[in-house]
Coordinates of N, CA and C in Angstrom, one line a residue:
M10 N -4.9 -2.6 11.8 CA -5.7 -2.7 10.5 C -6.4 -4.1 10.5
N11 N -7.7 -4.1 10.3 CA -8.5 -5.3 10.3 C -8.6 -5.8 8.9
L12 N -8.2 -7.0 8.7 CA -8.1 -7.6 7.3 C -8.9 -8.9 7.3
L13 N -9.7 -9.1 6.2 CA -10.4 -10.3 6.0 C -9.6 -11.1 4.9
L14 N -9.3 -12.4 5.3 CA -8.7 -13.3 4.3 C -9.6 -14.3 3.9
A15 N -10.1 -14.3 2.7 CA -11.0 -15.3 2.2 C -10.2 -16.3 1.3
E16 N -9.9 -17.4 1.8 CA -9.0 -18.4 1.2 C -9.4 -19.8 1.6
D17 N -9.7 -20.7 0.7 CA -10.2 -22.0 1.0 C -9.0 -23.0 1.2
D18 N -7.8 -22.7 0.8 CA -6.7 -23.6 1.0 C -6.2 -23.3 2.5
A19 N -6.4 -24.3 3.3 CA -6.2 -24.2 4.7 C -4.7 -24.0 5.0
I20 N -3.8 -24.6 4.3 CA -2.4 -24.5 4.6 C -1.9 -23.1 4.2
L21 N -2.3 -22.6 3.0 CA -2.0 -21.3 2.6 C -2.6 -20.2 3.6
A22 N -3.8 -20.4 3.9 CA -4.5 -19.5 4.8 C -3.8 -19.4 6.2
D23 N -3.4 -20.5 6.7 CA -2.7 -20.5 8.0 C -1.3 -19.8 7.9
A24 N -0.6 -20.0 6.8 CA 0.7 -19.4 6.6 C 0.5 -17.9 6.4
L25 N -0.4 -17.5 5.6 CA -0.7 -16.1 5.4 C -1.1 -15.4 6.7
T26 N -2.0 -16.0 7.4 CA -2.4 -15.4 8.7 C -1.3 -15.1 9.6
V27 N -0.4 -16.1 9.7 CA 0.8 -15.8 10.6 C 1.6 -14.7 10.1
Q28 N 1.9 -14.6 8.8 CA 2.7 -13.6 8.2 C 2.1 -12.2 8.3
L29 N 0.8 -12.2 8.1 CA 0.0 -10.9 8.1 C 0.0 -10.4 9.6
R30 N -0.2 -11.2 10.5 CA -0.3 -10.8 11.9 C 1.1 -10.3 12.4
R31 N 2.1 -10.9 11.9 CA 3.5 -10.4 12.2 C 3.7 -9.0 11.6
S32 N 3.0 -8.7 10.5 CA 3.1 -7.5 9.8 C 2.2 -6.4 10.4
G33 N 1.4 -6.7 11.4 CA 0.6 -5.7 12.1 C -0.9 -5.8 11.8
F34 N -1.3 -6.8 11.0 CA -2.7 -6.9 10.7 C -3.5 -7.7 11.7
E35 N -4.7 -7.4 11.9 CA -5.7 -8.2 12.7 C -6.4 -9.0 11.6
V36 N -6.3 -10.3 11.6 CA -6.8 -11.2 10.5 C -8.0 -12.0 10.9
E37 N -9.0 -12.0 10.1 CA -10.1 -12.9 10.3 C -10.2 -13.8 9.0
H38 N -10.3 -15.1 9.2 CA -10.3 -16.0 8.0 C -11.7 -16.5 7.6
A39 N -12.0 -16.4 6.4 CA -13.2 -17.0 5.8 C -12.8 -18.2 4.9
P40 N -13.2 -19.4 5.2 CA -12.8 -20.5 4.4 C -13.7 -20.8 3.2
N41 N -14.7 -20.0 3.0 CA -15.6 -20.2 1.8 C -16.3 -18.9 1.5
G42 N -16.9 -18.8 0.3 CA -17.5 -17.6 -0.1 C -18.7 -17.2 0.7
A43 N -19.5 -18.1 1.3 CA -20.6 -17.7 2.1 C -20.2 -17.0 3.3
V44 N -19.2 -17.5 4.0 CA -18.7 -16.9 5.2 C -18.1 -15.5 4.9
A45 N -17.3 -15.5 3.8 CA -16.7 -14.2 3.3 C -17.8 -13.1 3.1
E46 N -18.8 -13.5 2.4 CA -19.9 -12.6 2.0 C -20.6 -12.1 3.3
Y47 N -20.8 -12.9 4.3 CA -21.5 -12.5 5.5 C -20.6 -11.6 6.3
L48 N -19.3 -11.9 6.4 CA -18.4 -11.1 7.2 C -18.2 -9.7 6.5
L49 N -18.0 -9.7 5.2 CA -17.8 -8.5 4.5 C -18.9 -7.5 4.6
L50 N -20.2 -8.0 4.7 CA -21.3 -7.1 4.7 C -21.7 -6.8 6.2
K51 N -21.2 -7.5 7.1 CA -21.6 -7.3 8.5 C -20.6 -6.7 9.4
S52 N -19.3 -6.9 9.1 CA -18.2 -6.5 10.0 C -17.4 -5.4 9.3
P53 N -16.8 -4.5 10.1 CA -15.9 -3.4 9.6 C -14.5 -3.9 9.4
F54 N -14.1 -3.9 8.2 CA -12.7 -4.3 7.8 C -12.1 -3.1 7.1
D55 N -10.7 -3.0 7.2 CA -10.0 -2.0 6.5 C -9.6 -2.4 5.1
I56 N -9.5 -3.7 4.9 CA -9.0 -4.3 3.6 C -9.4 -5.8 3.6
A57 N -9.4 -6.3 2.4 CA -9.7 -7.7 2.2 C -8.9 -8.4 1.1
I58 N -8.5 -9.6 1.4 CA -7.8 -10.5 0.4 C -8.8 -11.5 0.0
L59 N -9.1 -11.6 -1.3 CA -10.2 -12.5 -1.8 C -9.8 -13.4 -2.9
D60 N -9.9 -14.7 -2.6 CA -9.6 -15.8 -3.6 C -10.9 -15.9 -4.5
L61 N -10.7 -16.1 -5.8 CA -11.8 -16.2 -6.7 C -12.4 -17.6 -6.6
G62 N -11.6 -18.6 -6.4 CA -12.1 -20.0 -6.5 C -12.6 -20.5 -5.1
L63 N -13.4 -19.8 -4.5 CA -14.0 -20.2 -3.2 C -15.1 -21.1 -3.3
P64 N -15.3 -22.1 -2.4 CA -16.4 -23.0 -2.4 C -17.7 -22.3 -2.0
M65 N -18.9 -22.9 -2.3 CA -20.2 -22.4 -1.9 C -20.6 -21.2 -2.7
V66 N -19.8 -20.1 -2.5 CA -20.1 -18.9 -3.3 C -18.7 -18.5 -3.9
D67 N -18.6 -18.3 -5.2 CA -17.3 -18.0 -5.7 C -16.9 -16.6 -5.4
G68 N -15.6 -16.3 -5.5 CA -15.1 -15.0 -5.1 C -15.6 -13.8 -5.9
L69 N -15.8 -14.1 -7.2 CA -16.3 -13.0 -8.1 C -17.7 -12.6 -7.7
T70 N -18.6 -13.6 -7.3 CA -19.9 -13.2 -6.9 C -19.9 -12.5 -5.6
V71 N -19.0 -12.9 -4.7 CA -18.9 -12.2 -3.4 C -18.5 -10.7 -3.6
L72 N -17.5 -10.5 -4.6 CA -17.0 -9.2 -4.9 C -18.1 -8.3 -5.5
K73 N -18.9 -8.9 -6.4 CA -20.0 -8.1 -7.0 C -21.1 -7.7 -6.0
K74 N -21.4 -8.6 -5.0 CA -22.4 -8.3 -4.0 C -21.8 -7.2 -3.1
L75 N -20.5 -7.3 -2.8 CA -19.9 -6.3 -1.9 C -20.0 -4.9 -2.6
R76 N -19.7 -4.8 -3.9 CA -19.8 -3.5 -4.6 C -21.2 -3.1 -4.8
A77 N -22.1 -4.0 -4.9 CA -23.5 -3.6 -5.1 C -24.1 -3.0 -3.8
A78 N -23.5 -3.3 -2.7 CA -23.9 -2.7 -1.4 C -23.2 -1.4 -1.2
R79 N -22.5 -0.9 -2.2 CA -21.8 0.4 -2.2 C -20.7 0.4 -1.2
R80 N -20.1 -0.7 -0.9 CA -19.0 -0.7 0.0 C -17.7 -0.4 -0.7
N81 N -16.9 0.6 -0.2 CA -15.7 1.0 -0.9 C -14.4 0.4 -0.3
L82 N -14.6 -0.8 0.4 CA -13.5 -1.5 1.0 C -12.5 -1.9 0.0
P83 N -11.2 -1.6 0.2 CA -10.1 -2.0 -0.7 C -10.1 -3.6 -0.7
V84 N -10.1 -4.1 -2.0 CA -10.1 -5.6 -2.1 C -8.9 -6.0 -3.0
L85 N -8.1 -6.9 -2.6 CA -7.0 -7.4 -3.4 C -7.4 -8.9 -3.7
V86 N -7.6 -9.2 -5.0 CA -7.9 -10.5 -5.4 C -6.6 -11.3 -5.5
L87 N -6.6 -12.5 -4.8 CA -5.4 -13.4 -4.8 C -5.9 -14.7 -5.3
T88 N -5.4 -15.1 -6.5 CA -6.0 -16.3 -7.2 C -5.0 -16.9 -8.1
A89 N -5.3 -18.2 -8.4 CA -4.5 -18.9 -9.4 C -4.9 -18.7 -10.8
L90 N -6.1 -18.0 -11.0 CA -6.6 -17.7 -12.3 C -5.8 -16.5 -12.9
D91 N -5.0 -16.8 -13.9 CA -4.0 -15.8 -14.3 C -4.2 -15.3 -15.8
S92 N -5.3 -15.7 -16.4 CA -5.5 -15.3 -17.8 C -5.9 -13.9 -17.9
L93 N -5.8 -13.3 -19.0 CA -6.2 -11.9 -19.2 C -7.7 -11.7 -18.9
D94 N -8.5 -12.6 -19.4 CA -9.9 -12.5 -19.2 C -10.3 -12.6 -17.7
D95 N -9.5 -13.4 -17.0 CA -9.8 -13.5 -15.5 C -9.4 -12.2 -14.8
R96 N -8.3 -11.7 -15.2 CA -7.9 -10.4 -14.6 C -8.9 -9.3 -14.9
V97 N -9.3 -9.2 -16.2 CA -10.2 -8.2 -16.5 C -11.5 -8.3 -15.8
S98 N -12.0 -9.6 -15.7 CA -13.3 -9.9 -15.0 C -13.2 -9.5 -13.5
G99 N -12.1 -9.8 -12.9 CA -11.9 -9.4 -11.5 C -11.9 -7.9 -11.3
L100 N -11.1 -7.2 -12.1 CA -11.0 -5.8 -12.0 C -12.4 -5.1 -12.3
N101 N -13.1 -5.6 -13.3 CA -14.4 -5.0 -13.7 C -15.4 -5.3 -12.6
A102 N -15.3 -6.4 -11.9 CA -16.2 -6.7 -10.8 C -16.0 -5.8 -9.6
G103 N -14.9 -5.1 -9.5 CA -14.6 -4.2 -8.4 C -13.4 -4.4 -7.6
A104 N -12.5 -5.3 -8.1 CA -11.2 -5.5 -7.4 C -10.3 -4.3 -7.5
D105 N -9.6 -3.9 -6.5 CA -8.7 -2.8 -6.5 C -7.3 -3.2 -7.0
D106 N -7.0 -4.5 -6.8 CA -5.7 -5.0 -7.3 C -5.9 -6.5 -7.5
Y107 N -5.0 -7.1 -8.3 CA -5.1 -8.5 -8.7 C -3.7 -9.1 -8.7
L108 N -3.5 -10.1 -7.8 CA -2.2 -10.8 -7.7 C -2.4 -12.3 -7.9
T109 N -1.6 -12.9 -8.7 CA -1.8 -14.3 -9.0 C -0.8 -15.2 -8.2
K110 N -1.3 -16.4 -8.0 CA -0.4 -17.4 -7.3 C 0.4 -18.1 -8.3
P111 N 1.6 -18.5 -8.0 CA 2.3 -18.3 -6.7 C 2.8 -16.8 -6.6
F112 N 3.1 -16.4 -5.4 CA 3.5 -15.0 -5.2 C 4.5 -15.0 -4.0
D113 N 5.1 -13.8 -3.9 CA 6.0 -13.6 -2.8 C 5.3 -12.7 -1.8
F114 N 5.5 -13.0 -0.5 CA 4.8 -12.3 0.5 C 5.1 -10.8 0.6
P115 N 6.4 -10.4 0.4 CA 6.8 -9.0 0.4 C 6.0 -8.2 -0.7
E116 N 5.7 -8.8 -1.8 CA 4.9 -8.1 -2.8 C 3.5 -8.0 -2.4
L117 N 2.9 -9.0 -1.8 CA 1.5 -9.0 -1.3 C 1.4 -7.9 -0.2
K118 N 2.4 -7.8 0.7 CA 2.4 -6.8 1.7 C 2.5 -5.4 1.2
A119 N 3.3 -5.2 0.2 CA 3.5 -3.9 -0.5 C 2.2 -3.5 -1.2
R120 N 1.6 -4.4 -1.8 CA 0.3 -4.1 -2.5 C -0.8 -3.7 -1.5
L121 N -0.8 -4.4 -0.4 CA -1.8 -4.1 0.6 C -1.6 -2.7 1.2
H122 N -0.4 -2.3 1.5 CA -0.1 -1.0 2.0 C -0.4 0.1 0.9
A123 N -0.1 -0.3 -0.4 CA -0.5 0.7 -1.4 C -2.0 1.0 -1.5
L124 N -2.8 -0.1 -1.3 CA -4.2 0.1 -1.4 C -4.7 0.9 -0.1
L125 N -4.1 0.6 1.0 CA -4.5 1.3 2.2 C -4.1 2.8 2.1
R126 N -3.0 3.1 1.5 CA -2.6 4.5 1.3 C -3.6 5.2 0.4
R127 N -4.0 4.6 -0.6 CA -4.9 5.2 -1.6 C -6.3 5.5 -0.9
G128 N -6.6 4.8 0.1 CA -7.9 5.0 0.8 C -7.8 6.0 2.0
R129 N -6.6 6.5 2.3 CA -6.5 7.4 3.4 C -7.0 8.8 3.0
P130 N -7.7 9.5 3.9 CA -8.0 10.9 3.6 C -6.8 11.8 3.4
L131 N -6.9 12.7 2.5 CA -5.8 13.6 2.3 C -5.8 14.8 3.3
T132 N -4.7 15.2 3.7 CA -4.6 16.3 4.6 C -4.3 17.5 3.9
A133 N -4.8 18.7 4.4 CA -4.6 19.9 3.7 C -3.1 20.3 3.6
G134 N -2.4 20.0 4.6 CA -1.0 20.4 4.6 C -0.3 19.9 5.9
Q135 N 1.0 19.8 5.8 CA 1.8 19.4 6.9 C 3.1 20.2 7.0
E136 N 3.5 20.6 8.2 CA 4.8 21.2 8.5 C 5.6 20.2 9.1
L137 N 6.7 19.9 8.4 CA 7.6 18.9 9.0 C 9.0 19.4 8.9
G138 N 9.6 19.7 10.0 CA 10.9 20.5 10.0 C 10.7 21.8 9.3
N139 N 11.5 22.1 8.3 CA 11.3 23.3 7.4 C 10.6 23.0 6.1
L140 N 10.0 21.8 6.0 CA 9.3 21.4 4.8 C 7.8 21.6 5.0
N141 N 7.2 22.3 4.0 CA 5.8 22.4 3.9 C 5.3 21.4 2.8
F142 N 4.4 20.5 3.2 CA 4.0 19.5 2.2 C 2.5 19.5 2.1
D143 N 2.0 19.8 0.9 CA 0.6 19.9 0.7 C 0.2 18.9 -0.3
R144 N -0.4 17.8 0.2 CA -0.8 16.7 -0.7 C -1.9 17.0 -1.6
N145 N -2.9 17.8 -1.2 CA -4.0 18.2 -2.0 C -3.5 19.0 -3.2
A146 N -2.6 19.9 -3.0 CA -2.2 20.8 -4.1 C -1.0 20.2 -4.8
R147 N -0.5 19.0 -4.3 CA 0.7 18.4 -4.9 C 1.9 19.4 -4.9
R148 N 2.2 20.0 -3.8 CA 3.2 21.0 -3.7 C 4.0 20.8 -2.5
A149 N 5.3 21.1 -2.6 CA 6.2 21.0 -1.4 C 7.1 22.3 -1.5
S150 N 7.4 22.8 -0.3 CA 8.3 24.0 -0.3 C 9.1 24.0 0.9
V151 N 10.3 24.7 0.9 CA 11.2 24.8 2.0 C 11.4 26.3 2.2
H152 N 11.0 26.8 3.4 CA 11.1 28.3 3.7 C 10.5 29.1 2.6
G153 N 9.3 28.6 2.1 CA 8.6 29.4 1.1 C 9.1 29.2 -0.3
E154 N 10.2 28.5 -0.5 CA 10.7 28.2 -1.8 C 10.3 26.9 -2.3
S155 N 9.7 26.9 -3.5 CA 9.1 25.6 -4.1 C 10.2 24.6 -4.2
L156 N 9.9 23.3 -3.8 CA 10.8 22.2 -4.0 C 10.4 21.5 -5.3
E157 N 11.4 21.5 -6.2 CA 11.1 20.9 -7.5 C 11.3 19.4 -7.4
L158 N 10.3 18.6 -7.6 CA 10.3 17.2 -7.5 C 9.8 16.5 -8.8
S159 N 10.5 15.5 -9.3 CA 10.0 14.7 -10.4 C 8.8 13.9 -9.9
P160 N 7.9 13.3 -10.8 CA 6.8 12.5 -10.4 C 7.2 11.4 -9.4
R161 N 8.3 10.7 -9.7 CA 8.7 9.6 -8.9 C 9.3 10.1 -7.5
E162 N 10.0 11.2 -7.5 CA 10.4 11.8 -6.3 C 9.3 12.2 -5.4
W163 N 8.2 12.8 -6.0 CA 7.0 13.2 -5.3 C 6.4 12.0 -4.7
L164 N 6.2 10.9 -5.4 CA 5.6 9.7 -4.9 C 6.4 9.1 -3.8
L165 N 7.7 9.1 -4.0 CA 8.6 8.6 -2.9 C 8.5 9.4 -1.6
L166 N 8.5 10.7 -1.7 CA 8.4 11.6 -0.5 C 7.0 11.4 0.1
D167 N 6.0 11.3 -0.7 CA 4.6 11.0 -0.2 C 4.6 9.7 0.6
L168 N 5.2 8.7 0.1 CA 5.2 7.4 0.7 C 6.0 7.4 2.0
L169 N 7.1 8.1 2.0 CA 7.9 8.2 3.2 C 7.2 9.0 4.3
L170 N 6.5 10.0 3.9 CA 5.7 10.8 4.9 C 4.5 10.0 5.5
L171 N 3.8 9.3 4.6 CA 2.7 8.5 5.1 C 3.1 7.4 6.0
E172 N 4.3 6.8 5.7 CA 4.8 5.7 6.5 C 5.9 6.1 7.5
R173 N 5.9 7.4 7.9 CA 7.1 7.9 8.6 C 7.4 7.3 9.9
D174 N 6.4 6.5 10.4 CA 6.7 5.8 11.7 C 7.1 4.4 11.4
R175 N 7.3 4.0 10.2 CA 7.6 2.6 9.8 C 8.7 2.7 8.7
V176 N 9.5 1.6 8.7 CA 10.5 1.4 7.6 C 9.7 1.1 6.3
V177 N 10.1 1.8 5.2 CA 9.6 1.6 3.9 C 10.5 0.7 3.1
T178 N 10.0 -0.4 2.5 CA 10.9 -1.3 1.8 C 11.0 -0.9 0.3
K179 N 12.0 -1.5 -0.4 CA 12.1 -1.2 -1.8 C 10.8 -1.7 -2.5
E180 N 10.3 -2.9 -2.0 CA 9.1 -3.4 -2.7 C 7.9 -2.5 -2.6
Q181 N 7.8 -1.8 -1.4 CA 6.7 -0.8 -1.3 C 6.9 0.4 -2.2
I182 N 8.1 0.8 -2.4 CA 8.4 1.9 -3.2 C 8.0 1.6 -4.7
V183 N 8.5 0.4 -5.1 CA 8.2 0.0 -6.5 C 6.7 -0.2 -6.7
A184 N 6.0 -0.7 -5.7 CA 4.6 -0.9 -5.9 C 3.9 0.4 -5.9
A185 N 4.3 1.4 -5.1 CA 3.7 2.7 -5.2 C 3.9 3.4 -6.5
W186 N 5.1 3.2 -7.1 CA 5.3 3.8 -8.5 C 4.4 3.1 -9.5
A187 N 4.3 1.7 -9.4 CA 3.5 1.0 -10.3 C 2.0 1.3 -10.2
Q188 N 1.5 1.5 -9.0 CA 0.1 1.9 -8.7 C -0.2 3.2 -9.3
D189 N 0.7 4.2 -9.2 CA 0.4 5.5 -9.6 C 0.8 5.9 -11.0
R190 N 1.8 5.1 -11.5 CA 2.4 5.5 -12.8 C 2.2 4.4 -13.9
G191 N 1.7 3.2 -13.4 CA 1.4 2.2 -14.4 C 2.7 1.6 -15.0
E192 N 3.8 1.7 -14.2 CA 5.1 1.1 -14.7 C 5.8 0.6 -13.6
N193 N 6.8 -0.3 -13.8 CA 7.6 -0.8 -12.8 C 9.0 -0.2 -12.7
G194 N 9.5 0.1 -11.5 CA 10.8 0.6 -11.4 C 11.7 -0.5 -10.8
G195 N 12.9 -0.6 -11.4 CA 13.8 -1.6 -10.9 C 14.4 -1.3 -9.5
G196 N 14.9 -2.3 -8.8 CA 15.4 -2.1 -7.5 C 16.6 -1.1 -7.5
N197 N 17.4 -1.1 -8.5 CA 18.6 -0.2 -8.6 C 18.1 1.2 -8.6
S198 N 17.0 1.5 -9.3 CA 16.6 2.9 -9.5 C 16.1 3.4 -8.2
V199 N 15.7 2.6 -7.2 CA 15.2 3.1 -5.9 C 16.4 3.8 -5.3
E200 N 17.6 3.3 -5.3 CA 18.7 4.0 -4.6 C 19.0 5.3 -5.3
V201 N 18.8 5.4 -6.6 CA 19.0 6.6 -7.4 C 18.1 7.7 -6.9
Y202 N 16.8 7.4 -6.8 CA 15.8 8.3 -6.3 C 15.9 8.7 -4.9
I203 N 16.3 7.7 -4.0 CA 16.6 8.0 -2.6 C 17.7 9.0 -2.5
H204 N 18.8 8.8 -3.3 CA 19.9 9.8 -3.3 C 19.5 11.2 -3.7
R205 N 18.7 11.2 -4.8 CA 18.3 12.5 -5.3 C 17.4 13.2 -4.3
L206 N 16.5 12.5 -3.6 CA 15.6 13.1 -2.7 C 16.3 13.5 -1.4
R207 N 17.3 12.8 -1.0 CA 18.1 13.1 0.2 C 18.8 14.5 -0.1
R208 N 19.3 14.7 -1.3 CA 19.9 16.0 -1.6 C 18.9 17.2 -1.5
K209 N 17.7 16.9 -2.0 CA 16.7 18.0 -2.1 C 16.1 18.3 -0.7
L210 N 16.3 17.3 0.2 CA 15.8 17.5 1.6 C 16.8 18.2 2.5
E211 N 18.0 18.4 2.0 CA 19.0 19.1 2.8 C 18.5 20.5 3.3
G212 N 18.7 20.7 4.5 CA 18.2 22.0 5.1 C 16.8 22.0 5.5
T213 N 16.1 20.9 5.4 CA 14.7 20.8 5.8 C 14.5 20.4 7.3
G214 N 15.6 19.8 7.8 CA 15.5 19.2 9.2 C 15.1 17.8 9.1
L215 N 15.0 17.2 7.9 CA 14.6 15.8 7.8 C 15.7 15.1 7.1
Q216 N 15.7 13.8 7.3 CA 16.7 12.9 6.7 C 16.1 11.6 6.4
I217 N 16.6 10.9 5.3 CA 16.2 9.6 5.0 C 17.3 8.7 5.4
R218 N 17.0 7.8 6.4 CA 18.0 6.9 6.9 C 17.8 5.5 6.3
T219 N 18.9 4.9 5.9 CA 18.9 3.6 5.4 C 18.9 2.6 6.5
V220 N 17.9 1.7 6.6 CA 17.9 0.6 7.6 C 18.4 -0.6 6.9
R221 N 19.6 -1.0 7.2 CA 20.3 -2.1 6.4 C 19.4 -3.4 6.4
G222 N 19.2 -3.9 5.2 CA 18.5 -5.1 5.0 C 17.0 -5.0 5.0
L223 N 16.5 -3.8 5.4 CA 15.0 -3.6 5.5 C 14.5 -2.5 4.5
G224 N 15.1 -1.3 4.5 CA 14.6 -0.3 3.7 C 15.0 1.1 4.1
Y225 N 14.0 2.0 4.1 CA 14.3 3.4 4.4 C 13.4 4.0 5.4
L226 N 13.8 5.0 6.2 CA 13.0 5.6 7.2 C 13.2 7.1 7.2
L227 N 12.1 7.9 7.1 CA 12.2 9.3 7.1 C 12.1 9.7 8.6
E228 N 13.0 10.6 9.0 CA 13.0 11.0 10.4 C 13.6 12.4 10.5
A229 N 13.4 13.0 11.7 CA 13.9 14.3 12.0 C 15.4 14.2 12.3
E230 N 16.1 15.2 11.8 CA 17.5 15.3 12.2 C 17.6 15.7 13.7
A231 N 18.7 15.4 14.3 CA 18.9 15.8 15.7 C 18.6 17.3 15.9
G232 N 17.7 17.5 16.8 CA 17.4 18.9 17.1 C 16.2 19.4 16.3
G233 N 15.8 18.5 15.3 CA 14.6 18.9 14.5 C 13.4 18.3 15.0
G234 N 12.3 18.5 14.3 CA 11.0 17.9 14.7 C 10.0 17.8 13.6
M235 N 9.0 17.1 13.9 CA 7.9 16.9 12.9 C 6.6 17.3 13.6
T236 N 5.9 18.2 13.0 CA 4.6 18.6 13.5 C 3.5 18.6 12.4
T237 N 2.3 18.4 12.8 CA 1.2 18.5 11.8 C 0.2 19.5 12.4
P238 N 0.0 20.6 11.8 CA -0.9 21.6 12.3 C -2.3 21.1 12.4
T239 N -3.1 21.6 13.4 CA -4.5 21.2 13.5 C -5.4 22.4 13.1

């Protein structure tokens, strides 16, 4: 995943670049708004992190020019400007998310993945073990029988399926709930919903494995399999 980091604080930019690359991103750094504007309009990126207080050209202007060019690139604003007016201005200018400094990197990473998930094309349907999952219709079934899922259980299953080749952290789950439901879920409630979803997936050939200290991984049970029809 190619990411543009527009940040004028050299120390923060260096630290973020290292962490983002360790998390699987290809990072290009823009130290000012002029460079950020040029790169965003000329180079293909999957997502961008944009500081508003950039020198030469401020981040809000860069964002407005990007949206005027009809670019639908996911943009996360990362800034020290934390007033309500600042947040509203950033979102109205076309930001997809807004995170204020100081921040914790796991939250930043979770928000980036949430934005990338929202931008992925939806598939018509998937056959995974004995589970049929149709994201377009928002329907899941096992052997033709409808699988009754609460809104949070549905979002949790959707996230686990989208990230099925990677461990999903509690922070990612909470961020996904917040993005789609406009509310925050506490860390303890994650275990509750994981437990409920595990029970509902019994007999599907799929299981949710706890990766200690990291998060959760959806995988096929021994002898099972995951396929996506073409």
